[in-house]
PDB file of C-alpha atoms in Angstrom:
ATOM      1  CA  MET A 209       4.261 -14.366  -5.958  1.00  0.00           C
ATOM      2  CA  ARG A 210       0.703 -14.557  -4.625  1.00  0.00           C
ATOM      3  CA  VAL A 211      -0.075 -14.750  -0.936  1.00  0.00           C
ATOM      4  CA  LYS A 212      -3.405 -15.686   0.644  1.00  0.00           C
ATOM      5  CA  THR A 213      -5.020 -12.789   2.494  1.00  0.00           C
ATOM      6  CA  ILE A 214      -7.394 -13.024   5.451  1.00  0.00           C
ATOM      7  CA  MET A 215     -10.260 -10.696   4.650  1.00  0.00           C
ATOM      8  CA  ASN A 216     -10.975  -9.587   8.223  1.00  0.00           C
ATOM      9  CA  GLU A 217      -7.350  -8.879   9.153  1.00  0.00           C
ATOM     10  CA  PHE A 218      -5.722  -6.002   7.310  1.00  0.00           C
ATOM     11  CA  LEU A 219      -4.412  -2.456   7.653  1.00  0.00           C
ATOM     12  CA  VAL A 220      -5.259   0.433   5.325  1.00  0.00           C
ATOM     13  CA  PHE A 221      -2.626   3.154   5.169  1.00  0.00           C
ATOM     14  CA  ASP A 222      -2.063   6.622   3.736  1.00  0.00           C
ATOM     15  CA  LEU A 223       0.052   9.648   4.596  1.00  0.00           C
ATOM     16  CA  GLU A 224       0.375  13.306   3.689  1.00  0.00           C
ATOM     17  CA  THR A 225       3.664  15.119   3.196  1.00  0.00           C
ATOM     18  CA  GLN A 226       5.147  18.387   4.378  1.00  0.00           C
ATOM     19  CA  ARG A 227       6.657  19.342   1.030  1.00  0.00           C
ATOM     20  CA  SER A 228       5.899  18.854  -2.642  1.00  0.00           C
ATOM     21  CA  ALA A 229       8.134  17.169  -5.208  1.00  0.00           C
ATOM     22  CA  GLN A 230       9.019  20.575  -6.609  1.00  0.00           C
ATOM     23  CA  GLU A 231      10.143  21.797  -3.185  1.00  0.00           C
ATOM     24  CA  VAL A 232      12.569  18.890  -2.738  1.00  0.00           C
ATOM     25  CA  GLY A 233      14.067  18.976  -6.222  1.00  0.00           C
ATOM     26  CA  GLY A 234      11.912  16.416  -8.015  1.00  0.00           C
ATOM     27  CA  TRP A 235      10.355  12.969  -7.730  1.00  0.00           C
ATOM     28  CA  ASN A 236      13.729  11.309  -7.210  1.00  0.00           C
ATOM     29  CA  ASN A 237      13.797  12.900  -3.750  1.00  0.00           C
ATOM     30  CA  ILE A 238      10.544  11.567  -2.303  1.00  0.00           C
ATOM     31  CA  ALA A 239      12.314  10.676   0.950  1.00  0.00           C
ATOM     32  CA  GLU A 240      12.918  14.377   1.569  1.00  0.00           C
ATOM     33  CA  MET A 241       9.225  15.292   1.498  1.00  0.00           C
ATOM     34  CA  LYS A 242       8.709  14.135   5.116  1.00  0.00           C
ATOM     35  CA  MET A 243       5.393  13.141   6.663  1.00  0.00           C
ATOM     36  CA  SER A 244       2.935  15.605   8.159  1.00  0.00           C
ATOM     37  CA  VAL A 245       0.249  13.055   9.084  1.00  0.00           C
ATOM     38  CA  GLY A 246      -0.192   9.319   8.589  1.00  0.00           C
ATOM     39  CA  VAL A 247      -3.365   7.320   9.199  1.00  0.00           C
ATOM     40  CA  ILE A 248      -3.937   3.585   9.561  1.00  0.00           C
ATOM     41  CA  TRP A 249      -7.275   1.808   9.727  1.00  0.00           C
ATOM     42  CA  ASP A 250      -6.792  -1.466  11.621  1.00  0.00           C
ATOM     43  CA  SER A 251      -9.447  -4.098  10.926  1.00  0.00           C
ATOM     44  CA  THR A 252      -8.530  -6.125  14.006  1.00  0.00           C
ATOM     45  CA  GLN A 253      -9.543  -3.163  16.188  1.00  0.00           C
ATOM     46  CA  ASN A 254     -12.063  -1.591  13.771  1.00  0.00           C
ATOM     47  CA  SER A 255     -10.393   1.760  14.441  1.00  0.00           C
ATOM     48  CA  PHE A 256      -8.446   4.563  12.827  1.00  0.00           C
ATOM     49  CA  PHE A 257      -5.030   5.493  14.223  1.00  0.00           C
ATOM     50  CA  THR A 258      -3.553   8.917  13.491  1.00  0.00           C
ATOM     51  CA  TYR A 259       0.202   9.511  13.622  1.00  0.00           C
ATOM     52  CA  TYR A 260       2.093  12.790  13.397  1.00  0.00           C
ATOM     53  CA  GLU A 261       5.744  13.243  12.503  1.00  0.00           C
ATOM     54  CA  ASN A 262       6.902  12.716  16.089  1.00  0.00           C
ATOM     55  CA  ASP A 263       5.082   9.355  16.029  1.00  0.00           C
ATOM     56  CA  VAL A 264       6.546   8.111  12.747  1.00  0.00           C
ATOM     57  CA  ILE A 265       8.403   5.156  14.309  1.00  0.00           C
ATOM     58  CA  ASP A 266       5.189   4.019  16.013  1.00  0.00           C
ATOM     59  CA  LEU A 267       3.421   4.223  12.650  1.00  0.00           C
ATOM     60  CA  ILE A 268       6.127   2.089  11.033  1.00  0.00           C
ATOM     61  CA  ARG A 269       5.892  -0.495  13.812  1.00  0.00           C
ATOM     62  CA  HIS A 270       2.132  -0.616  13.357  1.00  0.00           C
ATOM     63  CA  LEU A 271       2.548  -1.256   9.634  1.00  0.00           C
ATOM     64  CA  GLN A 272       5.110  -3.960  10.284  1.00  0.00           C
ATOM     65  CA  SER A 273       2.749  -5.695  12.705  1.00  0.00           C
ATOM     66  CA  GLY A 274       0.710  -6.752   9.685  1.00  0.00           C
ATOM     67  CA  PRO A 275      -0.907  -8.913   8.605  1.00  0.00           C
ATOM     68  CA  THR A 276      -1.673  -7.213   5.260  1.00  0.00           C
ATOM     69  CA  VAL A 277      -1.196  -3.561   4.288  1.00  0.00           C
ATOM     70  CA  ILE A 278      -3.669  -2.095   1.798  1.00  0.00           C
ATOM     71  CA  GLY A 279      -2.997   1.274   0.164  1.00  0.00           C
ATOM     72  CA  TYR A 280      -3.185   3.311  -3.012  1.00  0.00           C
ATOM     73  CA  ASN A 281       0.380   3.809  -4.255  1.00  0.00           C
ATOM     74  CA  HIS A 282       1.704   3.212  -0.744  1.00  0.00           C
ATOM     75  CA  ILE A 283       4.538   0.986  -1.968  1.00  0.00           C
ATOM     76  CA  GLY A 284       5.859   3.411  -4.559  1.00  0.00           C
ATOM     77  CA  PHE A 285       5.258   6.624  -2.639  1.00  0.00           C
ATOM     78  CA  ASP A 286       4.318   6.408   1.052  1.00  0.00           C
ATOM     79  CA  TYR A 287       7.014   3.877   1.922  1.00  0.00           C
ATOM     80  CA  ALA A 288       9.544   6.065   0.090  1.00  0.00           C
ATOM     81  CA  VAL A 289       8.504   9.026   2.268  1.00  0.00           C
ATOM     82  CA  LEU A 290       8.951   6.940   5.417  1.00  0.00           C
ATOM     83  CA  ALA A 291      12.409   5.897   4.205  1.00  0.00           C
ATOM     84  CA  GLY A 292      13.446   9.513   4.706  1.00  0.00           C
ATOM     85  CA  TYR A 293      13.502   8.903   8.445  1.00  0.00           C
ATOM     86  CA  TYR A 294      16.434   6.509   8.019  1.00  0.00           C
ATOM     87  CA  ASP A 295      20.022   7.374   7.150  1.00  0.00           C
ATOM     88  CA  GLU A 296      20.677   7.632   3.436  1.00  0.00           C
ATOM     89  CA  GLY A 297      22.166   4.545   1.818  1.00  0.00           C
ATOM     90  CA  ASN A 298      21.998   1.047   3.257  1.00  0.00           C
ATOM     91  CA  ASP A 299      19.587   1.952   6.071  1.00  0.00           C
ATOM     92  CA  ARG A 300      17.011   3.293   3.626  1.00  0.00           C
ATOM     93  CA  ASP A 301      17.505   0.374   1.261  1.00  0.00           C
ATOM     94  CA  LEU A 302      17.039  -2.139   4.074  1.00  0.00           C
ATOM     95  CA  PHE A 303      13.938  -0.345   5.312  1.00  0.00           C
ATOM     96  CA  LEU A 304      12.335  -0.349   1.869  1.00  0.00           C
ATOM     97  CA  LYS A 305      13.243  -3.986   1.348  1.00  0.00           C
ATOM     98  CA  LYS A 306      11.598  -4.907   4.656  1.00  0.00           C
ATOM     99  CA  MET A 307       8.442  -2.935   3.858  1.00  0.00           C
ATOM    100  CA  ASN A 308       8.236  -4.395   0.351  1.00  0.00           C
ATOM    101  CA  HIS A 309       8.409  -7.893   1.825  1.00  0.00           C
ATOM    102  CA  LEU A 310       5.313  -7.312   3.937  1.00  0.00           C
ATOM    103  CA  ASP A 311       2.025  -8.694   2.629  1.00  0.00           C
ATOM    104  CA  ASN A 312       1.076  -5.654   0.552  1.00  0.00           C
ATOM    105  CA  LEU A 313      -1.825  -4.961  -1.760  1.00  0.00           C
ATOM    106  CA  ASP A 314      -1.284  -1.693  -3.597  1.00  0.00           C
ATOM    107  CA  LEU A 315      -4.600  -1.019  -5.325  1.00  0.00           C
ATOM    108  CA  LEU A 316      -3.040   1.440  -7.771  1.00  0.00           C
ATOM    109  CA  SER A 317      -0.429  -1.091  -8.922  1.00  0.00           C
ATOM    110  CA  ASP A 318      -3.013  -3.853  -9.146  1.00  0.00           C
ATOM    111  CA  LEU A 319      -5.406  -1.752 -11.224  1.00  0.00           C
ATOM    112  CA  LYS A 320      -2.589  -0.553 -13.471  1.00  0.00           C
ATOM    113  CA  ASP A 321      -1.704  -4.180 -14.211  1.00  0.00           C
ATOM    114  CA  ARG A 322      -5.339  -4.850 -15.131  1.00  0.00           C
ATOM    115  CA  ILE A 323      -6.128  -1.835 -17.327  1.00  0.00           C
ATOM    116  CA  GLY A 324      -2.662  -0.799 -18.486  1.00  0.00           C
ATOM    117  CA  LYS A 325      -2.544   2.689 -16.970  1.00  0.00           C
ATOM    118  CA  ARG A 326      -2.479   4.524 -13.666  1.00  0.00           C
ATOM    119  CA  ILE A 327      -5.739   6.028 -12.413  1.00  0.00           C
ATOM    120  CA  LYS A 328      -6.359   8.313  -9.467  1.00  0.00           C
ATOM    121  CA  LEU A 329      -8.170   7.131  -6.351  1.00  0.00           C
ATOM    122  CA  ASP A 330     -10.905   9.711  -6.962  1.00  0.00           C
ATOM    123  CA  THR A 331     -11.422   8.289 -10.461  1.00  0.00           C
ATOM    124  CA  VAL A 332     -12.240   4.951  -8.843  1.00  0.00           C
ATOM    125  CA  ALA A 333     -14.030   6.109  -5.692  1.00  0.00           C
ATOM    126  CA  ARG A 334     -16.651   8.398  -7.258  1.00  0.00           C
ATOM    127  CA  PRO A 335     -18.191   5.872  -9.670  1.00  0.00           C
ATOM    128  CA  THR A 336     -17.653   2.900  -7.338  1.00  0.00           C
ATOM    129  CA  LEU A 337     -18.778   4.385  -4.023  1.00  0.00           C
ATOM    130  CA  LYS A 338     -20.616   7.552  -5.119  1.00  0.00           C
ATOM    131  CA  ILE A 339     -18.249   9.470  -2.856  1.00  0.00           C
ATOM    132  CA  GLY A 340     -14.847  10.990  -3.493  1.00  0.00           C
ATOM    133  CA  LYS A 341     -11.896  12.566  -1.767  1.00  0.00           C
ATOM    134  CA  SER A 342     -12.646  15.497   0.547  1.00  0.00           C
ATOM    135  CA  ALA A 343      -9.698  17.587  -0.705  1.00  0.00           C
ATOM    136  CA  ASP A 344      -6.407  16.976  -2.525  1.00  0.00           C
ATOM    137  CA  GLY A 345      -2.700  16.739  -1.814  1.00  0.00           C
ATOM    138  CA  LEU A 346      -2.018  20.324  -2.864  1.00  0.00           C
ATOM    139  CA  MET A 347      -4.534  21.600  -0.333  1.00  0.00           C
ATOM    140  CA  ALA A 348      -2.927  19.449   2.358  1.00  0.00           C
ATOM    141  CA  LEU A 349       0.455  21.029   1.553  1.00  0.00           C
ATOM    142  CA  LYS A 350      -1.097  24.496   1.832  1.00  0.00           C
ATOM    143  CA  TRP A 351      -2.633  23.597   5.197  1.00  0.00           C
ATOM    144  CA  TYR A 352       0.741  22.384   6.462  1.00  0.00           C
ATOM    145  CA  LYS A 353       2.379  25.695   5.601  1.00  0.00           C
ATOM    146  CA  GLU A 354      -0.416  27.493   7.446  1.00  0.00           C
ATOM    147  CA  TYR A 355       0.125  25.173  10.416  1.00  0.00           C
ATOM    148  CA  LEU A 356       3.818  26.118  10.476  1.00  0.00           C
ATOM    149  CA  GLN A 357       2.765  29.767  10.513  1.00  0.00           C
ATOM    150  CA  GLY A 358       0.827  29.172  13.731  1.00  0.00           C
ATOM    151  CA  ASP A 359      -2.609  27.958  12.614  1.00  0.00           C
ATOM    152  CA  GLU A 360      -2.590  24.741  14.649  1.00  0.00           C
ATOM    153  CA  GLU A 361      -6.101  23.761  13.551  1.00  0.00           C
ATOM    154  CA  LYS A 362      -4.785  23.125  10.039  1.00  0.00           C
ATOM    155  CA  LEU A 363      -2.898  20.031  11.216  1.00  0.00           C
ATOM    156  CA  GLN A 364      -6.234  18.549  12.272  1.00  0.00           C
ATOM    157  CA  LYS A 365      -7.665  19.371   8.840  1.00  0.00           C
ATOM    158  CA  ILE A 366      -4.810  17.393   7.269  1.00  0.00           C
ATOM    159  CA  ALA A 367      -5.504  14.494   9.621  1.00  0.00           C
ATOM    160  CA  ASP A 368      -9.219  14.549   8.744  1.00  0.00           C
ATOM    161  CA  TYR A 369      -8.433  14.610   5.031  1.00  0.00           C
ATOM    162  CA  CYS A 370      -5.959  11.750   5.331  1.00  0.00           C
ATOM    163  CA  LYS A 371      -8.471   9.755   7.379  1.00  0.00           C
ATOM    164  CA  GLN A 372     -11.062  10.258   4.640  1.00  0.00           C
ATOM    165  CA  ASP A 373      -8.615   8.948   2.032  1.00  0.00           C
ATOM    166  CA  VAL A 374      -7.985   5.866   4.158  1.00  0.00           C
ATOM    167  CA  ALA A 375     -11.734   5.318   4.585  1.00  0.00           C
ATOM    168  CA  VAL A 376     -12.295   5.637   0.833  1.00  0.00           C
ATOM    169  CA  THR A 377      -9.433   3.230   0.065  1.00  0.00           C
ATOM    170  CA  LYS A 378     -10.842   0.734   2.569  1.00  0.00           C
ATOM    171  CA  ASP A 379     -14.313   0.951   1.076  1.00  0.00           C
ATOM    172  CA  VAL A 380     -13.022   0.552  -2.493  1.00  0.00           C
ATOM    173  CA  TYR A 381     -11.134  -2.547  -1.354  1.00  0.00           C
ATOM    174  CA  LEU A 382     -14.197  -3.999   0.425  1.00  0.00           C
ATOM    175  CA  TYR A 383     -16.389  -3.230  -2.594  1.00  0.00           C
ATOM    176  CA  GLY A 384     -13.962  -5.173  -4.763  1.00  0.00           C
ATOM    177  CA  ILE A 385     -13.989  -8.045  -2.265  1.00  0.00           C
ATOM    178  CA  LYS A 386     -17.799  -8.182  -2.245  1.00  0.00           C
ATOM    179  CA  ASN A 387     -18.472  -7.612  -5.939  1.00  0.00           C
ATOM    180  CA  GLY A 388     -15.380  -8.983  -7.681  1.00  0.00           C
ATOM    181  CA  GLU A 389     -15.049  -5.743  -9.635  1.00  0.00           C
ATOM    182  CA  ILE A 390     -14.665  -2.005  -9.256  1.00  0.00           C
ATOM    183  CA  ILE A 391     -15.850   0.868 -11.430  1.00  0.00           C
ATOM    184  CA  TYR A 392     -13.709   3.691 -12.755  1.00  0.00           C
ATOM    185  CA  GLU A 393     -14.100   6.623 -15.092  1.00  0.00           C
ATOM    186  CA  ASP A 394     -11.982   6.549 -18.226  1.00  0.00           C
ATOM    187  CA  ARG A 395     -11.354   9.967 -19.784  1.00  0.00           C
ATOM    188  CA  GLU A 396     -11.983   8.627 -23.285  1.00  0.00           C
ATOM    189  CA  LEU A 397     -14.324   5.655 -22.757  1.00  0.00           C
ATOM    190  CA  GLY A 398     -16.440   6.858 -19.846  1.00  0.00           C
ATOM    191  CA  ILE A 399     -17.556   4.600 -17.000  1.00  0.00           C
ATOM    192  CA  LYS A 400     -15.873   1.188 -17.089  1.00  0.00           C
ATOM    193  CA  LYS A 401     -15.849  -1.903 -14.895  1.00  0.00           C
ATOM    194  CA  VAL A 402     -12.760  -3.978 -14.161  1.00  0.00           C
ATOM    195  CA  PRO A 403     -12.763  -7.430 -12.513  1.00  0.00           C
ATOM    196  CA  VAL A 404     -10.592  -7.803  -9.387  1.00  0.00           C
ATOM    197  CA  ASP A 405      -9.663 -10.837  -7.280  1.00  0.00           C
ATOM    198  CA  TRP A 406      -8.760  -9.053  -4.059  1.00  0.00           C
ATOM    199  CA  ALA A 407     -10.632 -11.643  -2.001  1.00  0.00           C
ATOM    200  CA  ASP A 408      -8.107 -14.290  -2.993  1.00  0.00           C
ATOM    201  CA  ALA A 409      -4.693 -12.682  -3.044  1.00  0.00           C
ATOM    202  CA  VAL A 410      -2.439  -9.776  -2.289  1.00  0.00           C
ATOM    203  CA  VAL A 411       0.357  -8.765  -4.586  1.00  0.00           C
ATOM    204  CA  ASP A 412       3.939  -9.198  -3.411  1.00  0.00           C
ATOM    205  CA  ASN A 413       5.746  -6.200  -4.931  1.00  0.00           C
ATOM    206  CA  SER A 414       9.142  -7.022  -3.437  1.00  0.00           C
ATOM    207  CA  VAL A 415      10.505  -7.780  -6.909  1.00  0.00           C
ATOM    208  CA  GLU A 416       9.986  -4.161  -7.965  1.00  0.00           C
ATOM    209  CA  ASP A 417      13.136  -2.112  -7.592  1.00  0.00           C
ATOM    210  CA  SER A 418      11.985   1.237  -8.965  1.00  0.00           C
ATOM    211  CA  VAL A 419      10.139   3.828  -6.918  1.00  0.00           C
ATOM    212  CA  GLN A 420       6.894   4.829  -8.604  1.00  0.00           C
ATOM    213  CA  LEU A 421       5.620   8.373  -8.539  1.00  0.00           C
ATOM    214  CA  SER A 422       2.524   9.683  -6.821  1.00  0.00           C
ATOM    215  CA  PHE A 423      -0.135  11.783  -8.482  1.00  0.00           C
TER     216      PHE A 423
END
Protein backbone atom coordinates (compact mmCIF):
# COMPACT_ATOMS: atom_id res chain seq x y z
CA MET A 1 0.00 0.00 0.00
CA ARG A 2 1.29 3.47 -0.89
CA VAL A 3 0.09 6.59 0.86
CA LYS A 4 0.61 10.18 -0.28
CA THR A 5 2.87 12.15 2.05
CA ILE A 6 2.82 15.90 2.63
CA MET A 7 6.43 17.02 2.44
CA ASN A 8 6.19 19.81 5.01
CA GLU A 9 4.33 17.78 7.64
CA PHE A 10 6.27 14.91 9.16
CA LEU A 11 8.00 13.67 12.31
CA VAL A 12 11.51 12.21 12.46
CA PHE A 13 12.11 9.82 15.34
CA ASP A 14 14.90 7.90 17.03
CA LEU A 15 15.60 6.52 20.49
CA GLU A 16 18.45 5.10 22.52
CA THR A 17 18.16 2.15 24.88
CA GLN A 18 19.25 1.41 28.42
CA ARG A 19 20.46 -2.12 27.71
CA SER A 20 22.00 -4.04 24.84
CA ALA A 21 20.57 -7.12 23.15
CA GLN A 22 23.13 -9.24 24.97
CA GLU A 23 22.02 -7.87 28.34
CA VAL A 24 18.38 -8.83 27.74
CA GLY A 25 19.02 -12.30 26.36
CA GLY A 26 19.07 -11.61 22.63
CA TRP A 27 17.30 -9.78 19.82
CA ASN A 28 14.01 -11.55 20.51
CA ASN A 29 13.74 -9.46 23.68
CA ILE A 30 13.98 -5.96 22.23
CA ALA A 31 11.04 -4.83 24.38
CA GLU A 32 13.16 -5.41 27.48
CA MET A 33 15.90 -2.98 26.42
CA LYS A 34 13.88 0.06 27.61
CA MET A 35 14.36 3.62 26.42
CA SER A 36 16.92 6.01 27.87
CA VAL A 37 16.17 8.95 25.55
CA GLY A 38 13.88 9.50 22.57
CA VAL A 39 13.93 12.47 20.21
CA ILE A 40 11.38 13.71 17.69
CA TRP A 41 11.86 16.46 15.14
CA ASP A 42 8.44 17.93 14.31
CA SER A 43 8.26 19.74 10.97
CA THR A 44 5.04 21.53 11.88
CA GLN A 45 6.88 23.29 14.72
CA ASN A 46 10.39 23.17 13.20
CA SER A 47 11.65 21.92 16.57
CA PHE A 48 13.27 19.00 18.32
CA PHE A 49 11.50 17.40 21.29
CA THR A 50 13.47 15.32 23.78
CA TYR A 51 11.78 12.66 25.90
CA TYR A 52 13.22 10.65 28.78
CA GLU A 53 11.89 7.38 30.16
CA ASN A 54 9.42 9.12 32.47
CA ASP A 55 8.00 10.89 29.40
CA VAL A 56 7.61 7.78 27.24
CA ILE A 57 3.79 8.00 27.03
CA ASP A 58 4.05 11.63 25.88
CA LEU A 59 6.53 10.53 23.21
CA ILE A 60 4.13 7.83 22.01
CA ARG A 61 1.26 10.32 21.86
CA HIS A 62 3.43 12.68 19.85
CA LEU A 63 4.23 9.92 17.37
CA GLN A 64 0.58 8.98 17.09
CA SER A 65 -0.35 12.58 16.35
CA GLY A 66 1.22 12.11 12.93
CA PRO A 67 0.97 12.85 10.13
CA THR A 68 3.98 10.82 8.91
CA VAL A 69 6.77 9.24 10.96
CA ILE A 70 10.21 9.05 9.35
CA GLY A 71 12.96 6.93 10.90
CA TYR A 72 15.83 4.55 10.27
CA ASN A 73 14.72 1.10 11.42
CA HIS A 74 12.14 2.67 13.72
CA ILE A 75 9.44 0.17 12.75
CA GLY A 76 11.53 -2.93 13.38
CA PHE A 77 13.43 -1.68 16.41
CA ASP A 78 12.31 1.56 18.08
CA TYR A 79 8.62 0.65 18.11
CA ALA A 80 9.56 -2.75 19.57
CA VAL A 81 11.41 -0.97 22.40
CA LEU A 82 8.38 1.21 23.10
CA ALA A 83 6.19 -1.91 23.20
CA GLY A 84 8.06 -2.86 26.37
CA TYR A 85 6.07 -0.23 28.24
CA TYR A 86 2.88 -2.23 27.68
CA ASP A 87 1.88 -5.50 29.31
CA GLU A 88 3.20 -8.56 27.53
CA GLY A 89 0.78 -10.25 25.16
CA ASN A 90 -2.26 -8.60 23.62
CA ASP A 91 -1.40 -5.09 24.86
CA ARG A 92 1.98 -5.16 23.14
CA ASP A 93 0.53 -6.69 19.99
CA LEU A 94 -2.18 -4.03 19.81
CA PHE A 95 0.35 -1.26 20.39
CA LEU A 96 2.62 -2.50 17.60
CA LYS A 97 -0.33 -2.94 15.27
CA LYS A 98 -1.43 0.65 15.92
CA MET A 99 2.08 2.03 15.36
CA ASN A 100 2.54 -0.01 12.19
CA HIS A 101 -0.70 1.42 10.82
CA LEU A 102 0.58 4.98 11.12
CA ASP A 103 1.92 6.62 7.96
CA ASN A 104 5.50 5.39 8.32
CA LEU A 105 8.54 5.74 6.11
CA ASP A 106 11.36 3.58 7.42
CA LEU A 107 14.38 4.63 5.37
CA LEU A 108 16.30 1.46 6.22
CA SER A 109 13.47 -0.79 4.99
CA ASP A 110 12.98 1.32 1.88
CA LEU A 111 16.67 1.25 0.97
CA LYS A 112 16.89 -2.47 1.66
CA ASP A 113 14.05 -3.05 -0.82
CA ARG A 114 15.94 -1.01 -3.42
CA ILE A 115 19.46 -2.43 -3.08
CA GLY A 116 18.77 -5.84 -1.56
CA LYS A 117 20.64 -5.42 1.73
CA ARG A 118 20.61 -3.48 4.97
CA ILE A 119 23.01 -0.54 5.29
CA LYS A 120 23.83 1.58 8.31
CA LEU A 121 22.71 5.19 8.60
CA ASP A 122 26.35 6.30 8.75
CA THR A 123 27.01 4.48 5.47
CA VAL A 124 24.38 6.69 3.86
CA ALA A 125 24.94 9.95 5.74
CA ARG A 126 28.69 10.37 5.17
CA PRO A 127 28.67 10.19 1.35
CA THR A 128 25.26 11.88 1.02
CA LEU A 129 25.63 14.73 3.51
CA LYS A 130 29.40 14.78 4.15
CA ILE A 131 28.58 14.37 7.83
CA GLY A 132 28.07 11.28 9.95
CA LYS A 133 26.89 10.14 13.34
CA SER A 134 28.51 11.81 16.36
CA ALA A 135 28.91 8.54 18.29
CA ASP A 136 27.38 5.05 18.24
CA GLY A 137 24.88 2.95 20.14
CA LEU A 138 27.54 1.19 22.20
CA MET A 139 28.84 4.51 23.46
CA ALA A 140 25.30 5.56 24.36
CA LEU A 141 24.91 2.37 26.42
CA LYS A 142 28.18 3.12 28.21
CA TRP A 143 27.02 6.67 28.96
CA TYR A 144 23.76 5.34 30.40
CA LYS A 145 25.62 3.07 32.81
CA GLU A 146 27.73 6.04 33.88
CA TYR A 147 24.54 8.07 34.37
CA LEU A 148 23.17 5.35 36.66
CA GLN A 149 26.40 5.55 38.65
CA GLY A 150 25.74 9.24 39.34
CA ASP A 151 27.20 11.09 36.34
CA GLU A 152 24.02 12.97 35.43
CA GLU A 153 25.69 14.85 32.57
CA LYS A 154 25.91 11.60 30.62
CA LEU A 155 22.14 11.56 30.09
CA GLN A 156 22.47 14.88 28.28
CA LYS A 157 25.25 13.40 26.12
CA ILE A 158 22.86 10.60 25.12
CA ALA A 159 20.18 13.16 24.30
CA ASP A 160 22.63 15.18 22.17
CA TYR A 161 23.73 12.06 20.32
CA CYS A 162 20.16 10.96 19.69
CA LYS A 163 19.26 14.46 18.49
CA GLN A 164 22.17 14.32 16.03
CA ASP A 165 20.91 11.00 14.67
CA VAL A 166 17.45 12.50 14.17
CA ALA A 167 18.95 15.53 12.41
CA VAL A 168 21.01 13.29 10.12
CA THR A 169 17.98 11.11 9.31
CA LYS A 170 15.93 14.22 8.54
CA ASP A 171 18.61 15.61 6.26
CA VAL A 172 19.04 12.30 4.41
CA TYR A 173 15.28 12.23 3.86
CA LEU A 174 15.19 15.85 2.62
CA TYR A 175 18.18 15.20 0.35
CA GLY A 176 16.29 12.29 -1.18
CA ILE A 177 13.21 14.48 -1.60
CA LYS A 178 15.20 17.21 -3.36
CA ASN A 179 17.48 15.05 -5.50
CA GLY A 180 15.47 11.88 -6.10
CA GLU A 181 18.44 9.79 -4.98
CA ILE A 182 20.80 9.20 -2.09
CA ILE A 183 24.43 8.10 -2.01
CA TYR A 184 25.84 5.23 0.02
CA GLU A 185 29.14 3.44 0.39
CA ASP A 186 29.18 -0.21 -0.62
CA ARG A 187 31.95 -2.26 1.00
CA GLU A 188 32.73 -4.02 -2.28
CA LEU A 189 31.65 -1.53 -4.97
CA GLY A 190 32.52 1.78 -3.35
CA ILE A 191 30.34 4.89 -3.63
CA LYS A 192 26.96 4.16 -5.21
CA LYS A 193 23.80 6.14 -5.94
CA VAL A 194 20.29 4.78 -5.52
CA PRO A 195 17.11 6.45 -6.83
CA VAL A 196 14.38 7.13 -4.24
CA ASP A 197 10.80 8.40 -4.58
CA TRP A 198 10.31 9.70 -1.05
CA ALA A 199 8.62 12.85 -2.36
CA ASP A 200 5.69 10.79 -3.61
CA ALA A 201 5.00 8.08 -1.07
CA VAL A 202 5.57 6.56 2.32
CA VAL A 203 5.69 2.84 2.84
CA ASP A 204 2.92 1.18 4.83
CA ASN A 205 4.73 -1.61 6.71
CA SER A 206 1.65 -2.86 8.56
CA VAL A 207 1.74 -6.10 6.56
CA GLU A 208 5.09 -7.02 8.11
CA ASP A 209 4.70 -9.31 11.08
CA SER A 210 8.33 -9.96 11.98
CA VAL A 211 10.42 -7.65 14.12
CA GLN A 212 13.62 -6.67 12.35
CA LEU A 213 16.88 -6.27 14.18
CA SER A 214 18.86 -3.10 14.73
CA PHE A 215 22.53 -2.69 13.95
